[in-house]
Amino acid sequence: MSLLTDLINLNFSETTGKIIAEYIWIGGSGMDIRSKARTLPRPVTDASKLPKWNYDGSSTGQAPGEDSEVILYPQAIFRDPFRRGNNILVMCDCYTPAGEPIPTNKRFNAAKIFSHPHVVSEEPWYGIEQEYTLLQKDVQWPLGWPVGGYPSPQGPYYCAAGTDKAFGRDIVNSHYRACLYAGINISGINGEVMPGQWEFQVGPAVGISAGDELWVARYILERITEIAGVVLSFDPKPIKGDWNGAGAHTNYSTKSMRSDGGYEVIKKAIEKLGKRHKEHIAAYGEGNERRLTGRHETADINTFVWGVANRGASIRVGRETEKNGKGYFEDRRPASNMDPYVVTSMIAETTILWKP
């Protein structure tokens, strides 16, 4: 095993200028992250200089067997924390051989919204709080929980320390450092309210990059939990009963909101979001109705309400934003399994482009 470890960590840049590029894409379920690697003759730092590639879409639920080829278009490059050196992770989106985006390619429409001149001029910033649950591999039960049983009620676990309160910290810290190495703008981590549940935050990120960075951060976390022998869950309500669910609260601001008088812009944006509440909820993740019950720091799924410092609201405005008269707000409705391309672009479309 020591020889295997040595070979995995082998620095082949001493003998060749070639690099390995890991092409990453989203599979047919919308949450299955796929990847495969190829050798490139030299280091690459510009995604547009990377070759397109293809894969068997019939094996990912994205194409029929008789016409199975799906084309990968490289869109964003990150440093590879697993292979290191000049090796890279490449976030891709997916197209037919004729160049049409396939139905599961949510990045394509998001990029169109983020390239709209009105959106570009507003410089939308995002900070996404990704919650997730670590599960024991063989029993699919949260890490640290007694098999077939329950720990003590919620209360002592949020941001806690101690062997009886914090489960999986090595995984979480490894992910934090790996994301920083990769060039992802990860801004923090914390233990969540339910034991075995954690959160990382990506941002501030501008426009389409928020989606790219969150997806690659998810991929890195999948790889680390694979190494650790732990199952990663983005289910919005992994455990029934009196336990917190898992969300992906999305913090948002535009240039106008961050400028003097921005609080009035924020209130108008929130009014727009309220008018399209049903459309947003429908796009904010599968199984979200199990989480948005009006309990456990959520608003009821059928009710739109906003407030200052209110974590039981659909939209929360921070005290500092109210005090300063400008800043950002938090959309607390997205589920942990939401697609960040969909959520970020939809918020921009509703608040900047949509005319009620």
PDB file of C-alpha atoms in Angstrom, residues 26-196:
ATOM      1  CA  ILE A  26     -23.427  17.019 -14.706  1.00  0.00           C
ATOM      2  CA  GLY A  27     -25.254  13.775 -15.512  1.00  0.00           C
ATOM      3  CA  GLY A  28     -28.854  12.989 -16.310  1.00  0.00           C
ATOM      4  CA  SER A  29     -30.290  13.215 -12.795  1.00  0.00           C
ATOM      5  CA  GLY A  30     -29.126  16.807 -12.467  1.00  0.00           C
ATOM      6  CA  MET A  31     -27.114  15.939  -9.350  1.00  0.00           C
ATOM      7  CA  ASP A  32     -24.803  13.128 -10.477  1.00  0.00           C
ATOM      8  CA  ILE A  33     -21.380  14.627 -11.103  1.00  0.00           C
ATOM      9  CA  ARG A  34     -19.373  12.711 -13.706  1.00  0.00           C
ATOM     10  CA  SER A  35     -15.755  13.066 -14.814  1.00  0.00           C
ATOM     11  CA  LYS A  36     -13.032  11.474 -16.887  1.00  0.00           C
ATOM     12  CA  ALA A  37      -9.407  12.332 -17.534  1.00  0.00           C
ATOM     13  CA  ARG A  38      -7.259  12.910 -20.586  1.00  0.00           C
ATOM     14  CA  THR A  39      -3.609  13.718 -21.213  1.00  0.00           C
ATOM     15  CA  LEU A  40      -2.737  17.081 -22.754  1.00  0.00           C
ATOM     16  CA  PRO A  41       0.664  17.877 -24.289  1.00  0.00           C
ATOM     17  CA  ARG A  42       1.282  20.998 -22.192  1.00  0.00           C
ATOM     18  CA  PRO A  43      -0.219  23.163 -19.385  1.00  0.00           C
ATOM     19  CA  VAL A  44      -3.381  25.123 -20.249  1.00  0.00           C
ATOM     20  CA  THR A  45      -4.823  28.081 -18.354  1.00  0.00           C
ATOM     21  CA  ASP A  46      -7.530  29.247 -20.789  1.00  0.00           C
ATOM     22  CA  ALA A  47     -10.653  27.058 -21.116  1.00  0.00           C
ATOM     23  CA  SER A  48     -11.192  28.214 -24.705  1.00  0.00           C
ATOM     24  CA  LYS A  49      -7.837  26.633 -25.630  1.00  0.00           C
ATOM     25  CA  LEU A  50      -8.913  23.193 -24.407  1.00  0.00           C
ATOM     26  CA  PRO A  51     -10.192  20.589 -26.868  1.00  0.00           C
ATOM     27  CA  LYS A  52     -13.835  19.565 -26.824  1.00  0.00           C
ATOM     28  CA  TRP A  53     -14.436  15.953 -25.854  1.00  0.00           C
ATOM     29  CA  ASN A  54     -17.295  13.469 -25.852  1.00  0.00           C
ATOM     30  CA  TYR A  55     -18.857  10.762 -23.712  1.00  0.00           C
ATOM     31  CA  ASP A  56     -21.493   8.029 -23.838  1.00  0.00           C
ATOM     32  CA  GLY A  57     -24.717   9.825 -22.984  1.00  0.00           C
ATOM     33  CA  SER A  58     -26.689   6.569 -22.979  1.00  0.00           C
ATOM     34  CA  SER A  59     -24.800   5.613 -19.811  1.00  0.00           C
ATOM     35  CA  THR A  60     -25.718   8.846 -18.004  1.00  0.00           C
ATOM     36  CA  GLY A  61     -29.390   9.089 -19.000  1.00  0.00           C
ATOM     37  CA  GLN A  62     -28.694  11.907 -21.457  1.00  0.00           C
ATOM     38  CA  ALA A  63     -28.881  10.242 -24.896  1.00  0.00           C
ATOM     39  CA  PRO A  64     -30.357   7.138 -26.565  1.00  0.00           C
ATOM     40  CA  GLY A  65     -28.121   4.146 -27.270  1.00  0.00           C
ATOM     41  CA  GLU A  66     -28.473   4.501 -31.039  1.00  0.00           C
ATOM     42  CA  ASP A  67     -27.215   8.102 -30.955  1.00  0.00           C
ATOM     43  CA  SER A  68     -25.266   8.230 -27.710  1.00  0.00           C
ATOM     44  CA  GLU A  69     -22.517  10.786 -28.297  1.00  0.00           C
ATOM     45  CA  VAL A  70     -22.647  13.936 -26.167  1.00  0.00           C
ATOM     46  CA  ILE A  71     -20.034  16.673 -26.628  1.00  0.00           C
ATOM     47  CA  LEU A  72     -18.255  18.327 -23.697  1.00  0.00           C
ATOM     48  CA  TYR A  73     -17.472  22.039 -24.050  1.00  0.00           C
ATOM     49  CA  PRO A  74     -14.800  23.192 -21.541  1.00  0.00           C
ATOM     50  CA  GLN A  75     -15.970  26.319 -19.693  1.00  0.00           C
ATOM     51  CA  ALA A  76     -13.831  26.894 -16.588  1.00  0.00           C
ATOM     52  CA  ILE A  77     -10.443  25.692 -15.311  1.00  0.00           C
ATOM     53  CA  PHE A  78      -9.420  24.992 -11.704  1.00  0.00           C
ATOM     54  CA  ARG A  79      -6.201  23.620 -10.220  1.00  0.00           C
ATOM     55  CA  ASP A  80      -6.422  19.900  -9.404  1.00  0.00           C
ATOM     56  CA  PRO A  81      -5.895  19.379  -5.639  1.00  0.00           C
ATOM     57  CA  PHE A  82      -5.636  15.607  -6.085  1.00  0.00           C
ATOM     58  CA  ARG A  83      -2.967  15.377  -8.810  1.00  0.00           C
ATOM     59  CA  ARG A  84      -1.523  18.877  -8.164  1.00  0.00           C
ATOM     60  CA  GLY A  85       1.302  20.285 -10.252  1.00  0.00           C
ATOM     61  CA  ASN A  86       0.025  21.756 -13.532  1.00  0.00           C
ATOM     62  CA  ASN A  87      -2.880  19.307 -13.661  1.00  0.00           C
ATOM     63  CA  ILE A  88      -6.372  20.781 -13.878  1.00  0.00           C
ATOM     64  CA  LEU A  89     -10.059  20.253 -13.245  1.00  0.00           C
ATOM     65  CA  VAL A  90     -12.249  21.404 -16.137  1.00  0.00           C
ATOM     66  CA  MET A  91     -15.928  22.307 -15.650  1.00  0.00           C
ATOM     67  CA  CYS A  92     -17.816  21.513 -18.855  1.00  0.00           C
ATOM     68  CA  ASP A  93     -21.341  21.740 -20.200  1.00  0.00           C
ATOM     69  CA  CYS A  94     -22.966  19.367 -22.665  1.00  0.00           C
ATOM     70  CA  TYR A  95     -24.146  19.588 -26.291  1.00  0.00           C
ATOM     71  CA  THR A  96     -25.342  17.423 -29.154  1.00  0.00           C
ATOM     72  CA  PRO A  97     -22.907  16.813 -32.030  1.00  0.00           C
ATOM     73  CA  ALA A  98     -24.866  19.492 -33.924  1.00  0.00           C
ATOM     74  CA  GLY A  99     -23.981  22.040 -31.229  1.00  0.00           C
ATOM     75  CA  GLU A 100     -27.357  22.261 -29.472  1.00  0.00           C
ATOM     76  CA  PRO A 101     -27.367  22.246 -25.653  1.00  0.00           C
ATOM     77  CA  ILE A 102     -28.880  19.028 -24.311  1.00  0.00           C
ATOM     78  CA  PRO A 103     -31.937  19.390 -21.995  1.00  0.00           C
ATOM     79  CA  THR A 104     -29.904  18.880 -18.808  1.00  0.00           C
ATOM     80  CA  ASN A 105     -27.454  21.653 -19.754  1.00  0.00           C
ATOM     81  CA  LYS A 106     -28.676  24.383 -17.396  1.00  0.00           C
ATOM     82  CA  ARG A 107     -25.492  26.400 -17.782  1.00  0.00           C
ATOM     83  CA  PHE A 108     -26.337  27.403 -21.361  1.00  0.00           C
ATOM     84  CA  ASN A 109     -29.453  29.415 -20.488  1.00  0.00           C
ATOM     85  CA  ALA A 110     -27.803  30.827 -17.374  1.00  0.00           C
ATOM     86  CA  ALA A 111     -24.911  32.130 -19.484  1.00  0.00           C
ATOM     87  CA  LYS A 112     -27.387  33.875 -21.806  1.00  0.00           C
ATOM     88  CA  ILE A 113     -28.992  35.676 -18.858  1.00  0.00           C
ATOM     89  CA  PHE A 114     -25.637  36.638 -17.346  1.00  0.00           C
ATOM     90  CA  SER A 115     -24.416  37.997 -20.685  1.00  0.00           C
ATOM     91  CA  HIS A 116     -27.441  40.303 -21.082  1.00  0.00           C
ATOM     92  CA  PRO A 117     -26.169  43.925 -21.062  1.00  0.00           C
ATOM     93  CA  HIS A 118     -28.505  44.979 -18.217  1.00  0.00           C
ATOM     94  CA  VAL A 119     -27.311  42.080 -16.062  1.00  0.00           C
ATOM     95  CA  VAL A 120     -23.657  42.684 -16.915  1.00  0.00           C
ATOM     96  CA  SER A 121     -23.961  46.340 -15.917  1.00  0.00           C
ATOM     97  CA  GLU A 122     -25.435  45.361 -12.533  1.00  0.00           C
ATOM     98  CA  GLU A 123     -22.540  42.995 -11.673  1.00  0.00           C
ATOM     99  CA  PRO A 124     -24.597  40.438  -9.707  1.00  0.00           C
ATOM    100  CA  TRP A 125     -22.719  38.969  -6.754  1.00  0.00           C
ATOM    101  CA  TYR A 126     -23.609  35.665  -5.126  1.00  0.00           C
ATOM    102  CA  GLY A 127     -22.653  33.911  -1.924  1.00  0.00           C
ATOM    103  CA  ILE A 128     -24.065  30.375  -1.729  1.00  0.00           C
ATOM    104  CA  GLU A 129     -24.291  28.507   1.580  1.00  0.00           C
ATOM    105  CA  GLN A 130     -24.138  24.824   0.649  1.00  0.00           C
ATOM    106  CA  GLU A 131     -25.398  22.512   3.388  1.00  0.00           C
ATOM    107  CA  TYR A 132     -24.836  18.756   3.143  1.00  0.00           C
ATOM    108  CA  THR A 133     -25.012  15.608   5.257  1.00  0.00           C
ATOM    109  CA  LEU A 134     -22.322  12.974   5.764  1.00  0.00           C
ATOM    110  CA  LEU A 135     -23.670   9.410   5.950  1.00  0.00           C
ATOM    111  CA  GLN A 136     -22.170   6.150   7.180  1.00  0.00           C
ATOM    112  CA  LYS A 137     -21.429   4.104   4.070  1.00  0.00           C
ATOM    113  CA  ASP A 138     -23.063   0.764   4.887  1.00  0.00           C
ATOM    114  CA  VAL A 139     -26.206   1.957   6.689  1.00  0.00           C
ATOM    115  CA  GLN A 140     -26.936   5.329   4.979  1.00  0.00           C
ATOM    116  CA  TRP A 141     -27.379   6.915   8.433  1.00  0.00           C
ATOM    117  CA  PRO A 142     -25.747  10.224   9.479  1.00  0.00           C
ATOM    118  CA  LEU A 143     -22.127  10.121  10.547  1.00  0.00           C
ATOM    119  CA  GLY A 144     -21.801   9.962  14.328  1.00  0.00           C
ATOM    120  CA  TRP A 145     -25.352   8.701  14.891  1.00  0.00           C
ATOM    121  CA  PRO A 146     -25.856   5.341  16.645  1.00  0.00           C
ATOM    122  CA  VAL A 147     -26.829   2.734  14.050  1.00  0.00           C
ATOM    123  CA  GLY A 148     -30.609   2.355  14.096  1.00  0.00           C
ATOM    124  CA  GLY A 149     -30.913   5.048  16.753  1.00  0.00           C
ATOM    125  CA  TYR A 150     -30.818   8.768  17.374  1.00  0.00           C
ATOM    126  CA  PRO A 151     -28.421  11.143  19.115  1.00  0.00           C
ATOM    127  CA  SER A 152     -29.469  13.719  21.685  1.00  0.00           C
ATOM    128  CA  PRO A 153     -31.851  16.407  20.346  1.00  0.00           C
ATOM    129  CA  GLN A 154     -30.569  19.378  18.353  1.00  0.00           C
ATOM    130  CA  GLY A 155     -28.985  22.188  20.274  1.00  0.00           C
ATOM    131  CA  PRO A 156     -25.346  21.383  21.074  1.00  0.00           C
ATOM    132  CA  TYR A 157     -24.180  20.566  17.527  1.00  0.00           C
ATOM    133  CA  TYR A 158     -24.242  23.871  15.600  1.00  0.00           C
ATOM    134  CA  CYS A 159     -20.661  25.169  15.197  1.00  0.00           C
ATOM    135  CA  ALA A 160     -19.659  22.789  17.986  1.00  0.00           C
ATOM    136  CA  ALA A 161     -16.421  21.067  18.975  1.00  0.00           C
ATOM    137  CA  GLY A 162     -16.008  17.720  20.661  1.00  0.00           C
ATOM    138  CA  THR A 163     -16.076  14.053  19.771  1.00  0.00           C
ATOM    139  CA  ASP A 164     -19.730  13.753  20.846  1.00  0.00           C
ATOM    140  CA  LYS A 165     -20.876  16.804  18.882  1.00  0.00           C
ATOM    141  CA  ALA A 166     -18.797  17.224  15.695  1.00  0.00           C
ATOM    142  CA  PHE A 167     -18.599  14.331  13.230  1.00  0.00           C
ATOM    143  CA  GLY A 168     -16.460  14.403  10.076  1.00  0.00           C
ATOM    144  CA  ARG A 169     -14.316  17.474  10.717  1.00  0.00           C
ATOM    145  CA  ASP A 170     -11.276  16.017   8.911  1.00  0.00           C
ATOM    146  CA  ILE A 171     -13.381  15.635   5.756  1.00  0.00           C
ATOM    147  CA  VAL A 172     -14.679  19.179   6.063  1.00  0.00           C
ATOM    148  CA  ASN A 173     -11.257  20.720   6.647  1.00  0.00           C
ATOM    149  CA  SER A 174      -9.728  18.691   3.795  1.00  0.00           C
ATOM    150  CA  HIS A 175     -12.440  20.010   1.491  1.00  0.00           C
ATOM    151  CA  TYR A 176     -11.865  23.594   2.652  1.00  0.00           C
ATOM    152  CA  ARG A 177      -8.141  23.442   1.870  1.00  0.00           C
ATOM    153  CA  ALA A 178      -8.644  21.591  -1.410  1.00  0.00           C
ATOM    154  CA  CYS A 179     -11.085  24.251  -2.630  1.00  0.00           C
ATOM    155  CA  LEU A 180      -8.651  27.036  -1.750  1.00  0.00           C
ATOM    156  CA  TYR A 181      -5.918  25.170  -3.637  1.00  0.00           C
ATOM    157  CA  ALA A 182      -8.211  24.746  -6.644  1.00  0.00           C
ATOM    158  CA  GLY A 183      -8.872  28.488  -6.846  1.00  0.00           C
ATOM    159  CA  ILE A 184     -12.484  28.313  -5.697  1.00  0.00           C
ATOM    160  CA  ASN A 185     -13.575  31.355  -3.730  1.00  0.00           C
ATOM    161  CA  ILE A 186     -14.679  29.337  -0.720  1.00  0.00           C
ATOM    162  CA  SER A 187     -15.325  31.802   2.069  1.00  0.00           C
ATOM    163  CA  GLY A 188     -15.956  29.581   5.080  1.00  0.00           C
ATOM    164  CA  ILE A 189     -17.226  26.376   6.682  1.00  0.00           C
ATOM    165  CA  ASN A 190     -19.237  25.481   9.780  1.00  0.00           C
ATOM    166  CA  GLY A 191     -20.963  22.624  11.533  1.00  0.00           C
ATOM    167  CA  GLU A 192     -24.729  22.724  11.112  1.00  0.00           C
ATOM    168  CA  VAL A 193     -27.681  22.274  13.478  1.00  0.00           C
ATOM    169  CA  MET A 194     -28.256  18.580  12.752  1.00  0.00           C
ATOM    170  CA  PRO A 195     -25.326  16.359  13.818  1.00  0.00           C
ATOM    171  CA  GLY A 196     -23.466  14.993  10.818  1.00  0.00           C
TER     172      GLY A 196
END
